[in-house]
Amino acid sequence: MTQQVPFPALMVQGTTSDAGKSTIVAALCRLLKRRGVMVAPFKPQNMALNSAVTSDGGEIGRAQALQALACGIAPHTDMNPVLLKPSSNTGAQVIIHGKVRAEMDARDYQQYKTIAMGAVLESYARLRQQYDAVVVEGAGSPAEVNLRARDIANMGFAEAVDCPVILVADIDRGGVFAHIIGTLACLSDSERARILGFVINRFRGDVSLLTPGIEWLEQQTGKPVLAVLPYLQGLFLDAEDAVEAMQAERGAFKVVVPQLPRISNHTDVDALRAHPDIDLQFVQQGQPIPPADLVILPGSKNTRGDLAWLQQQGWPAYLAKHLRYGGKVLGICGGFQMLGQSVRDPLGVEGAAGESTALGLLDMVTELTSEKRLEQVSGYCAFSGAADAPVAGYEIHMGLSHGAALAQPAFVIDGRPEGAMSGDGQILGSYLHGMFDTPAACSALLRWAGLDSGHTVDTAALREASLERIADAAIPLLAALDHIKR
């Protein structure tokens, strides 16, 4: 088995955020799985608003759930022991081992990192005992010298467990050699020494034109460029945060999604952006809101704050006109809560305690609670014309909704009514994330919205095909790591 594993633990760090760390970890995990290696992903600390529910009933970043899929194993909270979900520009919900620990501002969290590191090392030790190999993903960049004290996400972790590192740089951004040289300049001698080499990611064109730069880099640093990986288009992989990658212009059926400041789990609409008959558009602050057949209000990490943003951006008037002309509105999780009469936060769960007037489109009120519901669920569609289509997904929310609107549910989940449908059938709301990922439910929801299409989207198959593509592209990287090991 040892010959099949170049390193029992390997960390992938990046010169910048979004350099491709998550994708490269997933690719290496899939390549090791192909060899028959028992491998697991690990990210000590993740800051992301897209999360997943694990097999042990906790919450981790979606990227780690995708990487677990690449390994052929169920996602577990040990794969991402510290998850930060920003609720404001300076504060975040701190999740340890899958459960909410506290709401902290950035300064308080810096002090808390010593405790968080204990949780990180516990989880890592368990994974190392259970698996032949662990592929670790860093966060942001190790060059963030202002965060070096008590670092648990990058070199602080690598030094603590004596883990070798590969450094990834995104050439598509430009300045790739400066990114690498500059990152090395910000590291200590011991940190530089543990870097095995570099990966140049997202390259387009003739790689021979890059050879002089590679030779110069290797002479300057004394370290090899392990691989130059291509820019792959059309991948269907779960994003940690970036909405920009979600834009799609395909068919005639128009779907509009407000890009909330604290948008959460926008991966809910991945199946729609992949649908050939759908033109899906996120609308950012200040942009004109285009006509649509379906408006989706997505999840939010700060429901009251994002509700105020919707109101400031003119969405209530737009929605009133949209409904008057027969359009459909779907609210998911926080977006569902916004559809009611009010959202109450007596405990200050998402900021200052208080109550906000909501959009008034469903006869219900929501009260935010300190208890978070985390569960993988399944059931069937209960709205008119759905023919009991099966549906599966997950729930991640803090809050309870009640009112007359819930008497007409959207789904039956694990034997209980869930969500709401308006009396005129134009508005649907639910706490269910991932409702479009079940093809039958997706087709039923689109028929309700006004699109009766012969096309279906199998998100599981698309995701699997993408994992195979990135693994194939990363074969030279694993070969280079094998060579270093030998």
Short mmCIF file of C-alpha atoms in Angstrom, two decimals:
data_model
loop_
_atom_site.label_atom_id
_atom_site.label_comp_id
_atom_site.label_asym_id
_atom_site.label_seq_id
_atom_site.Cartn_x
_atom_site.Cartn_y
_atom_site.Cartn_z
CA MET A 1 0.00 0.00 0.00
CA THR A 2 2.85 2.42 0.80
CA GLN A 3 4.01 2.34 -2.85
CA GLN A 4 0.55 3.53 -3.90
CA VAL A 5 0.65 6.56 -1.57
CA PRO A 6 3.35 9.17 -2.32
CA PHE A 7 2.76 10.80 1.06
CA PRO A 8 0.39 9.60 3.78
CA ALA A 9 -0.45 13.26 4.39
CA LEU A 10 -0.10 16.06 1.85
CA MET A 11 -1.31 19.66 2.08
CA VAL A 12 -2.41 21.76 -0.90
CA GLN A 13 -1.96 25.49 -0.30
CA GLY A 14 -2.57 28.36 -2.71
CA THR A 15 -0.90 31.67 -3.43
CA THR A 16 -4.37 33.27 -3.44
CA SER A 17 -7.96 32.42 -2.67
CA ASP A 18 -9.64 30.52 -5.53
CA ALA A 19 -6.33 29.29 -6.91
CA GLY A 20 -7.91 25.86 -7.38
CA LYS A 21 -7.00 24.17 -4.08
CA SER A 22 -10.41 22.53 -3.62
CA THR A 23 -10.39 21.10 -7.14
CA ILE A 24 -6.84 19.79 -6.92
CA VAL A 25 -7.55 18.10 -3.58
CA ALA A 26 -10.62 16.46 -5.12
CA ALA A 27 -8.58 15.36 -8.14
CA LEU A 28 -5.83 13.80 -5.99
CA CYS A 29 -8.45 12.08 -3.84
CA ARG A 30 -10.07 10.53 -6.91
CA LEU A 31 -6.71 9.41 -8.34
CA LEU A 32 -5.77 7.72 -5.05
CA LYS A 33 -9.20 6.09 -4.90
CA ARG A 34 -8.55 4.68 -8.39
CA ARG A 35 -5.44 3.02 -6.95
CA GLY A 36 -7.49 1.40 -4.22
CA VAL A 37 -6.15 3.69 -1.52
CA MET A 38 -8.36 4.47 1.47
CA VAL A 39 -8.13 8.27 1.31
CA ALA A 40 -9.96 11.14 3.03
CA PRO A 41 -10.02 14.92 2.53
CA PHE A 42 -9.34 17.38 5.32
CA LYS A 43 -9.64 21.15 5.65
CA PRO A 44 -8.68 22.44 9.11
CA GLN A 45 -10.59 25.71 8.82
CA ASN A 46 -13.04 26.76 6.15
CA MET A 47 -14.84 30.06 5.72
CA ALA A 48 -17.81 29.47 3.45
CA LEU A 49 -21.54 30.08 3.17
CA ASN A 50 -22.17 26.93 1.13
CA SER A 51 -22.30 23.98 3.51
CA ALA A 52 -23.40 20.35 3.59
CA VAL A 53 -24.96 18.05 6.17
CA THR A 54 -22.77 15.08 7.09
CA SER A 55 -23.51 11.44 7.85
CA ASP A 56 -22.97 12.15 11.57
CA GLY A 57 -25.50 15.01 11.59
CA GLY A 58 -23.09 17.93 11.45
CA GLU A 59 -22.22 20.71 9.04
CA ILE A 60 -19.10 21.13 6.87
CA GLY A 61 -18.11 23.08 3.79
CA ARG A 62 -19.55 21.80 0.52
CA ALA A 63 -16.08 21.48 -0.97
CA GLN A 64 -15.19 18.84 1.63
CA ALA A 65 -18.43 16.97 0.89
CA LEU A 66 -17.46 16.97 -2.79
CA GLN A 67 -13.96 15.74 -1.93
CA ALA A 68 -15.46 12.95 0.16
CA LEU A 69 -17.48 11.95 -2.90
CA ALA A 70 -14.22 11.88 -4.87
CA CYS A 71 -12.87 9.47 -2.23
CA GLY A 72 -15.99 7.30 -2.39
CA ILE A 73 -16.80 7.85 1.29
CA ALA A 74 -19.53 9.61 3.24
CA PRO A 75 -18.77 13.17 4.40
CA HIS A 76 -17.98 13.47 8.10
CA THR A 77 -17.44 16.43 10.41
CA ASP A 78 -13.82 15.40 10.98
CA MET A 79 -13.14 16.41 7.37
CA ASN A 80 -13.75 20.09 8.22
CA PRO A 81 -13.59 20.53 12.01
CA VAL A 82 -13.77 24.34 11.95
CA LEU A 83 -16.32 26.06 9.71
CA LEU A 84 -16.86 29.82 9.77
CA LYS A 85 -20.09 31.16 8.25
CA PRO A 86 -19.88 34.97 7.92
CA SER A 87 -22.98 36.81 9.13
CA SER A 88 -21.54 40.32 8.70
CA ASN A 89 -18.35 42.00 7.49
CA THR A 90 -16.72 41.45 10.88
CA GLY A 91 -18.59 38.53 12.47
CA ALA A 92 -19.21 34.86 11.78
CA GLN A 93 -20.92 31.83 13.19
CA VAL A 94 -18.23 29.47 14.49
CA ILE A 95 -18.99 25.79 13.93
CA ILE A 96 -16.77 23.21 15.66
CA HIS A 97 -17.05 19.51 14.79
CA GLY A 98 -20.26 20.23 12.88
CA LYS A 99 -22.12 22.12 15.62
CA VAL A 100 -22.58 25.82 16.30
CA ARG A 101 -20.25 26.92 19.07
CA ALA A 102 -20.70 30.70 19.08
CA GLU A 103 -21.10 33.92 17.10
CA MET A 104 -17.81 35.82 17.17
CA ASP A 105 -16.24 38.90 15.68
CA ALA A 106 -12.87 38.59 13.96
CA ARG A 107 -10.86 39.82 16.96
CA ASP A 108 -12.50 37.38 19.38
CA TYR A 109 -11.98 34.52 16.96
CA GLN A 110 -8.26 35.27 16.74
CA GLN A 111 -8.07 34.60 20.49
CA TYR A 112 -10.28 31.51 20.14
CA LYS A 113 -7.98 29.89 17.57
CA THR A 114 -5.95 28.15 20.27
CA ILE A 115 -9.08 26.20 21.26
CA ALA A 116 -10.02 25.67 17.62
CA MET A 117 -6.60 24.17 16.92
CA GLY A 118 -7.32 21.50 19.52
CA ALA A 119 -10.43 20.49 17.58
CA VAL A 120 -8.43 20.49 14.33
CA LEU A 121 -5.74 18.20 15.69
CA GLU A 122 -8.32 15.82 17.20
CA SER A 123 -10.08 15.40 13.86
CA TYR A 124 -6.84 15.05 11.91
CA ALA A 125 -5.57 12.36 14.28
CA ARG A 126 -8.78 10.36 13.85
CA LEU A 127 -8.56 10.53 10.06
CA ARG A 128 -4.91 9.48 10.03
CA GLN A 129 -5.84 6.43 12.10
CA GLN A 130 -8.71 5.45 9.81
CA TYR A 131 -7.25 6.10 6.34
CA ASP A 132 -4.11 5.27 4.38
CA ALA A 133 -3.82 8.86 3.14
CA VAL A 134 -5.21 12.29 3.99
CA VAL A 135 -5.16 15.13 1.45
CA VAL A 136 -5.35 18.47 3.24
CA GLU A 137 -6.64 21.75 1.82
CA GLY A 138 -5.37 25.09 3.04
CA ALA A 139 -7.47 28.25 3.21
CA GLY A 140 -6.80 31.51 1.44
CA SER A 141 -3.02 31.98 1.28
CA PRO A 142 -0.14 31.22 3.66
CA ALA A 143 1.24 34.67 2.77
CA GLU A 144 -1.30 36.46 4.99
CA VAL A 145 1.30 37.53 7.54
CA ASN A 146 -1.27 39.48 9.57
CA LEU A 147 -2.95 36.14 10.39
CA ARG A 148 0.24 34.21 11.09
CA ALA A 149 -0.17 34.23 14.86
CA ARG A 150 -2.22 31.19 15.94
CA ASP A 151 -2.65 30.12 12.31
CA ILE A 152 -4.59 26.86 12.03
CA ALA A 153 -5.49 26.97 8.33
CA ASN A 154 -2.18 26.88 6.44
CA MET A 155 1.44 26.68 7.57
CA GLY A 156 0.47 26.76 11.24
CA PHE A 157 -1.27 23.44 10.73
CA ALA A 158 1.43 22.02 8.43
CA GLU A 159 4.13 22.84 10.97
CA ALA A 160 2.10 21.37 13.83
CA VAL A 161 1.70 17.97 12.13
CA ASP A 162 4.89 18.05 10.02
CA CYS A 163 3.01 17.81 6.73
CA PRO A 164 4.60 18.40 3.29
CA VAL A 165 2.99 21.09 1.12
CA ILE A 166 2.48 21.80 -2.57
CA LEU A 167 1.79 25.40 -3.57
CA VAL A 168 -0.81 26.16 -6.26
CA ALA A 169 -0.90 29.36 -8.33
CA ASP A 170 -3.59 30.40 -10.81
CA ILE A 171 -1.99 31.57 -14.06
CA ASP A 172 -5.37 32.73 -15.38
CA ARG A 173 -5.19 35.66 -12.94
CA GLY A 174 -1.85 36.84 -14.37
CA GLY A 175 1.39 37.36 -12.47
CA VAL A 176 1.79 33.70 -11.61
CA PHE A 177 5.57 33.86 -11.03
CA ALA A 178 5.23 36.95 -8.83
CA HIS A 179 2.52 35.17 -6.81
CA ILE A 180 4.83 32.24 -6.13
CA ILE A 181 7.97 34.25 -5.40
CA GLY A 182 6.02 36.70 -3.24
CA THR A 183 4.41 33.91 -1.25
CA LEU A 184 7.76 32.29 -0.55
CA ALA A 185 9.14 35.64 0.61
CA CYS A 186 6.42 35.84 3.26
CA LEU A 187 7.23 32.43 4.75
CA SER A 188 9.75 31.39 7.38
CA ASP A 189 12.71 29.18 6.50
CA SER A 190 11.05 26.07 7.95
CA GLU A 191 7.79 26.81 6.07
CA ARG A 192 9.61 27.25 2.76
CA ALA A 193 11.51 24.02 3.36
CA ARG A 194 8.32 21.93 3.60
CA ILE A 195 7.10 23.04 0.14
CA LEU A 196 7.78 20.16 -2.26
CA GLY A 197 7.11 22.20 -5.38
CA PHE A 198 4.59 24.24 -7.33
CA VAL A 199 1.49 23.64 -9.42
CA ILE A 200 0.58 26.16 -12.11
CA ASN A 201 -3.15 25.89 -12.53
CA ARG A 202 -5.66 26.92 -15.24
CA PHE A 203 -3.18 27.23 -18.11
CA ARG A 204 -4.45 27.85 -21.64
CA GLY A 205 -2.47 27.50 -24.84
CA ASP A 206 0.91 26.04 -25.79
CA VAL A 207 2.72 24.91 -22.65
CA SER A 208 6.09 25.13 -24.40
CA LEU A 209 5.75 28.92 -24.29
CA LEU A 210 5.79 28.65 -20.51
CA THR A 211 9.06 26.70 -20.38
CA PRO A 212 11.43 29.70 -20.02
CA GLY A 213 9.37 30.99 -17.09
CA ILE A 214 9.35 27.57 -15.42
CA GLU A 215 13.11 27.24 -15.81
CA TRP A 216 13.62 30.71 -14.30
CA LEU A 217 11.28 29.91 -11.37
CA GLU A 218 13.03 26.65 -10.60
CA GLN A 219 16.44 28.37 -10.68
CA GLN A 220 15.23 31.16 -8.41
CA THR A 221 13.59 28.89 -5.83
CA GLY A 222 15.43 25.60 -6.08
CA LYS A 223 12.06 23.86 -6.19
CA PRO A 224 10.35 22.08 -9.10
CA VAL A 225 7.17 22.92 -10.95
CA LEU A 226 5.37 19.63 -10.37
CA ALA A 227 2.66 20.12 -12.99
CA VAL A 228 1.00 22.62 -15.28
CA LEU A 229 -2.72 21.88 -15.17
CA PRO A 230 -5.11 22.98 -17.93
CA TYR A 231 -8.05 25.35 -17.74
CA LEU A 232 -11.07 23.04 -17.82
CA GLN A 233 -14.38 24.52 -18.89
CA GLY A 234 -17.84 23.15 -18.24
CA LEU A 235 -17.08 21.52 -14.89
CA PHE A 236 -20.04 20.79 -12.63
CA LEU A 237 -18.53 21.01 -9.16
CA ASP A 238 -19.94 22.48 -5.94
CA ALA A 239 -18.64 25.99 -5.30
CA GLU A 240 -17.64 27.13 -1.82
CA ASP A 241 -18.87 30.68 -2.32
CA ALA A 242 -18.24 32.26 -5.71
CA VAL A 243 -21.50 33.13 -7.44
CA GLU A 244 -19.76 34.34 -10.59
CA ALA A 245 -19.12 30.76 -11.71
CA MET A 246 -22.87 30.14 -11.61
CA GLN A 247 -23.91 32.45 -14.44
CA ALA A 248 -25.62 30.68 -17.33
CA GLU A 249 -27.38 31.82 -20.47
CA ARG A 250 -28.98 28.91 -22.25
CA GLY A 251 -32.68 28.67 -23.00
CA ALA A 252 -35.76 30.84 -23.23
CA PHE A 253 -37.12 30.17 -19.74
CA LYS A 254 -35.91 32.99 -17.51
CA VAL A 255 -34.93 32.40 -13.87
CA VAL A 256 -33.76 35.33 -11.74
CA VAL A 257 -31.99 35.02 -8.38
CA PRO A 258 -31.07 38.04 -6.21
CA GLN A 259 -27.42 37.84 -5.22
CA LEU A 260 -27.95 38.49 -1.53
CA PRO A 261 -24.98 39.93 0.40
CA ARG A 262 -25.02 36.85 2.68
CA ILE A 263 -26.32 34.35 0.12
CA SER A 264 -26.02 30.80 1.41
CA ASN A 265 -26.06 27.48 -0.44
CA HIS A 266 -26.58 29.01 -3.87
CA THR A 267 -25.61 25.53 -5.10
CA ASP A 268 -29.37 24.87 -4.78
CA VAL A 269 -29.74 26.21 -8.34
CA ASP A 270 -26.84 24.30 -9.90
CA ALA A 271 -29.22 21.93 -11.66
CA LEU A 272 -31.02 24.88 -13.23
CA ARG A 273 -27.87 26.52 -14.55
CA ALA A 274 -27.05 23.19 -16.23
CA HIS A 275 -30.51 22.90 -17.81
CA PRO A 276 -30.46 23.55 -21.60
CA ASP A 277 -33.86 25.27 -21.57
CA ILE A 278 -33.08 27.73 -18.76
CA ASP A 279 -31.41 31.15 -18.73
CA LEU A 280 -30.45 31.69 -15.07
CA GLN A 281 -29.22 35.08 -13.93
CA PHE A 282 -28.00 36.36 -10.56
CA VAL A 283 -28.85 40.01 -10.00
CA GLN A 284 -26.28 41.99 -8.04
CA GLN A 285 -26.63 45.21 -6.10
CA GLY A 286 -27.62 48.15 -8.28
CA GLN A 287 -28.34 46.05 -11.37
CA PRO A 288 -31.73 46.39 -13.08
CA ILE A 289 -33.95 43.38 -12.38
CA PRO A 290 -34.88 41.71 -15.68
CA PRO A 291 -38.25 40.13 -16.50
CA ALA A 292 -38.45 36.49 -15.42
CA ASP A 293 -40.68 33.45 -15.47
CA LEU A 294 -39.43 32.30 -12.06
CA VAL A 295 -37.82 34.25 -9.22
CA ILE A 296 -35.89 32.22 -6.64
CA LEU A 297 -35.13 33.79 -3.27
CA PRO A 298 -32.11 31.78 -2.06
CA GLY A 299 -30.83 30.89 1.38
CA SER A 300 -29.22 33.50 3.59
CA LYS A 301 -26.87 33.51 6.57
CA ASN A 302 -28.46 36.77 7.74
CA THR A 303 -32.15 36.68 6.85
CA ARG A 304 -33.13 40.04 8.33
CA GLY A 305 -30.09 41.79 6.90
CA ASP A 306 -30.63 40.36 3.42
CA LEU A 307 -34.35 41.13 3.67
CA ALA A 308 -33.49 44.78 4.29
CA TRP A 309 -31.17 44.64 1.26
CA LEU A 310 -34.00 43.26 -0.92
CA GLN A 311 -36.24 46.08 0.20
CA GLN A 312 -33.57 48.70 -0.47
CA GLN A 313 -32.97 47.28 -3.96
CA GLY A 314 -36.66 47.53 -4.95
CA TRP A 315 -37.47 43.84 -4.97
CA PRO A 316 -40.89 44.10 -3.23
CA ALA A 317 -42.31 46.27 -6.04
CA TYR A 318 -40.70 44.02 -8.66
CA LEU A 319 -42.19 40.89 -7.07
CA ALA A 320 -45.64 42.45 -6.87
CA LYS A 321 -45.55 43.23 -10.60
CA HIS A 322 -44.03 39.83 -11.39
CA LEU A 323 -46.89 38.05 -9.58
CA ARG A 324 -49.51 40.33 -11.09
CA TYR A 325 -48.42 39.19 -14.55
CA GLY A 326 -48.53 35.50 -13.59
CA GLY A 327 -44.91 34.85 -12.64
CA LYS A 328 -43.87 32.32 -10.01
CA VAL A 329 -41.80 32.85 -6.85
CA LEU A 330 -39.87 30.18 -4.96
CA GLY A 331 -38.22 30.81 -1.58
CA ILE A 332 -35.61 28.42 -0.17
CA CYS A 333 -34.69 28.41 3.53
CA GLY A 334 -33.91 32.07 4.37
CA GLY A 335 -35.71 33.04 1.17
CA PHE A 336 -38.74 31.09 2.42
CA GLN A 337 -38.64 33.00 5.71
CA MET A 338 -38.59 36.30 3.79
CA LEU A 339 -41.87 35.41 2.04
CA GLY A 340 -43.86 35.62 5.30
CA GLN A 341 -45.26 38.54 7.25
CA SER A 342 -42.32 39.03 9.62
CA VAL A 343 -39.02 37.58 10.80
CA ARG A 344 -38.40 37.81 14.54
CA ASP A 345 -35.02 37.43 16.21
CA PRO A 346 -35.63 37.83 19.96
CA LEU A 347 -32.29 36.26 20.93
CA GLY A 348 -30.14 38.20 18.48
CA VAL A 349 -29.13 35.01 16.65
CA GLU A 350 -28.17 36.90 13.49
CA GLY A 351 -27.21 40.24 14.99
CA ALA A 352 -29.17 42.78 17.01
CA ALA A 353 -32.37 41.37 18.53
CA GLY A 354 -35.54 42.65 16.89
CA GLU A 355 -38.24 42.05 14.31
CA SER A 356 -38.34 42.80 10.58
CA THR A 357 -41.37 43.21 8.36
CA ALA A 358 -41.05 40.61 5.61
CA LEU A 359 -42.40 40.53 2.05
CA GLY A 360 -45.95 39.60 3.11
CA LEU A 361 -46.49 37.07 0.33
CA LEU A 362 -47.32 34.11 2.60
CA ASP A 363 -49.48 34.08 5.74
CA MET A 364 -46.81 33.00 8.22
CA VAL A 365 -44.24 34.39 10.64
CA THR A 366 -40.76 33.10 11.48
CA GLU A 367 -38.90 33.23 14.76
CA LEU A 368 -35.16 32.62 14.68
CA THR A 369 -33.91 30.24 17.36
CA SER A 370 -30.52 29.29 18.74
CA GLU A 371 -31.07 25.65 17.80
CA LYS A 372 -29.92 24.74 14.28
CA ARG A 373 -31.71 21.97 12.38
CA LEU A 374 -29.22 19.80 10.46
CA GLU A 375 -30.61 16.77 8.69
CA GLN A 376 -30.49 14.84 5.44
CA VAL A 377 -34.10 14.27 4.38
CA SER A 378 -36.29 12.74 1.68
CA GLY A 379 -39.95 12.62 0.75
CA TYR A 380 -42.20 13.65 -2.12
CA CYS A 381 -43.70 16.74 -3.74
CA ALA A 382 -47.15 17.64 -2.44
CA PHE A 383 -48.08 20.59 -4.66
CA SER A 384 -50.64 20.40 -7.46
CA GLY A 385 -49.50 18.55 -10.58
CA ALA A 386 -46.38 17.05 -8.95
CA ALA A 387 -47.81 13.50 -8.91
CA ASP A 388 -45.97 12.74 -5.67
CA ALA A 389 -42.59 13.08 -7.38
CA PRO A 390 -39.79 11.93 -5.05
CA VAL A 391 -37.46 14.55 -3.61
CA ALA A 392 -34.37 14.46 -1.40
CA GLY A 393 -32.08 17.05 0.10
CA TYR A 394 -31.03 18.52 3.41
CA GLU A 395 -32.10 21.10 5.96
CA ILE A 396 -29.78 23.67 7.55
CA HIS A 397 -31.65 26.44 9.34
CA MET A 398 -32.13 28.29 12.59
CA GLY A 399 -35.77 29.24 12.99
CA LEU A 400 -39.35 28.01 13.10
CA SER A 401 -42.14 29.21 10.83
CA HIS A 402 -45.84 28.98 11.65
CA GLY A 403 -49.09 30.29 10.20
CA ALA A 404 -52.01 29.48 7.94
CA ALA A 405 -49.81 29.21 4.84
CA LEU A 406 -48.28 25.99 6.15
CA ALA A 407 -51.66 24.25 5.93
CA GLN A 408 -50.97 23.82 2.20
CA PRO A 409 -47.48 22.23 2.20
CA ALA A 410 -45.07 22.09 -0.70
CA PHE A 411 -43.60 18.71 0.26
CA VAL A 412 -44.06 15.79 2.58
CA ILE A 413 -40.66 15.16 4.15
CA ASP A 414 -40.01 12.08 6.27
CA GLY A 415 -43.76 11.77 6.80
CA ARG A 416 -44.39 15.40 7.87
CA PRO A 417 -45.79 18.34 5.87
CA GLU A 418 -43.07 20.81 4.92
CA GLY A 419 -43.06 24.25 3.33
CA ALA A 420 -45.99 26.15 1.90
CA MET A 421 -47.83 26.88 -1.33
CA SER A 422 -49.95 30.01 -1.76
CA GLY A 423 -53.66 29.62 -2.43
CA ASP A 424 -53.29 30.86 -6.01
CA GLY A 425 -50.40 28.45 -6.63
CA GLN A 426 -47.94 31.18 -7.62
CA ILE A 427 -45.69 31.12 -4.55
CA LEU A 428 -43.84 28.14 -3.10
CA GLY A 429 -41.56 28.14 -0.07
CA SER A 430 -39.54 25.46 1.68
CA TYR A 431 -36.63 24.82 4.03
CA LEU A 432 -35.45 22.02 1.73
CA HIS A 433 -32.03 22.56 0.15
CA GLY A 434 -31.16 20.54 -2.95
CA MET A 435 -34.75 20.17 -4.17
CA PHE A 436 -33.69 20.49 -7.83
CA ASP A 437 -31.07 17.73 -7.55
CA THR A 438 -33.66 14.94 -7.77
CA PRO A 439 -34.60 14.81 -11.50
CA ALA A 440 -38.27 13.95 -10.89
CA ALA A 441 -38.70 16.77 -8.37
CA CYS A 442 -36.83 19.18 -10.63
CA SER A 443 -39.17 18.39 -13.53
CA ALA A 444 -42.23 18.78 -11.28
CA LEU A 445 -41.03 22.13 -9.92
CA LEU A 446 -40.27 23.42 -13.40
CA ARG A 447 -43.72 22.36 -14.66
CA TRP A 448 -45.23 24.29 -11.74
CA ALA A 449 -43.09 27.29 -12.71
CA GLY A 450 -44.22 27.08 -16.34
CA LEU A 451 -41.55 25.02 -18.11
CA ASP A 452 -42.68 21.63 -19.38
CA SER A 453 -39.41 20.38 -20.81
CA GLY A 454 -38.36 17.05 -22.19
CA HIS A 455 -34.89 17.60 -20.77
CA THR A 456 -33.77 16.41 -17.36
CA VAL A 457 -30.55 17.16 -15.51
CA ASP A 458 -28.82 14.44 -13.51
CA THR A 459 -26.60 16.45 -11.17
CA ALA A 460 -25.04 13.33 -9.65
CA ALA A 461 -23.90 12.11 -13.07
CA LEU A 462 -22.59 15.56 -14.03
CA ARG A 463 -20.66 15.83 -10.79
CA GLU A 464 -19.18 12.36 -11.22
CA ALA A 465 -18.11 13.08 -14.79
CA SER A 466 -16.44 16.30 -13.66
CA LEU A 467 -14.53 14.48 -10.92
CA GLU A 468 -13.23 12.04 -13.50
CA ARG A 469 -12.17 14.93 -15.78
CA ILE A 470 -10.20 16.75 -13.11
CA ALA A 471 -8.60 13.49 -12.00
CA ASP A 472 -7.47 12.73 -15.55
CA ALA A 473 -5.99 16.22 -15.83
CA ALA A 474 -4.09 15.78 -12.55
CA ILE A 475 -2.39 12.49 -13.49
CA PRO A 476 0.93 14.30 -14.21
CA LEU A 477 0.81 15.87 -10.74
CA LEU A 478 0.43 12.52 -8.98
CA ALA A 479 3.21 11.07 -11.16
CA ALA A 480 5.50 13.92 -10.08
CA LEU A 481 4.66 13.27 -6.42
CA ASP A 482 5.39 9.56 -6.93
CA HIS A 483 8.79 10.52 -8.36
CA ILE A 484 9.61 12.75 -5.37
CA LYS A 485 8.65 9.92 -3.01
CA ARG A 486 10.95 7.50 -4.80
#
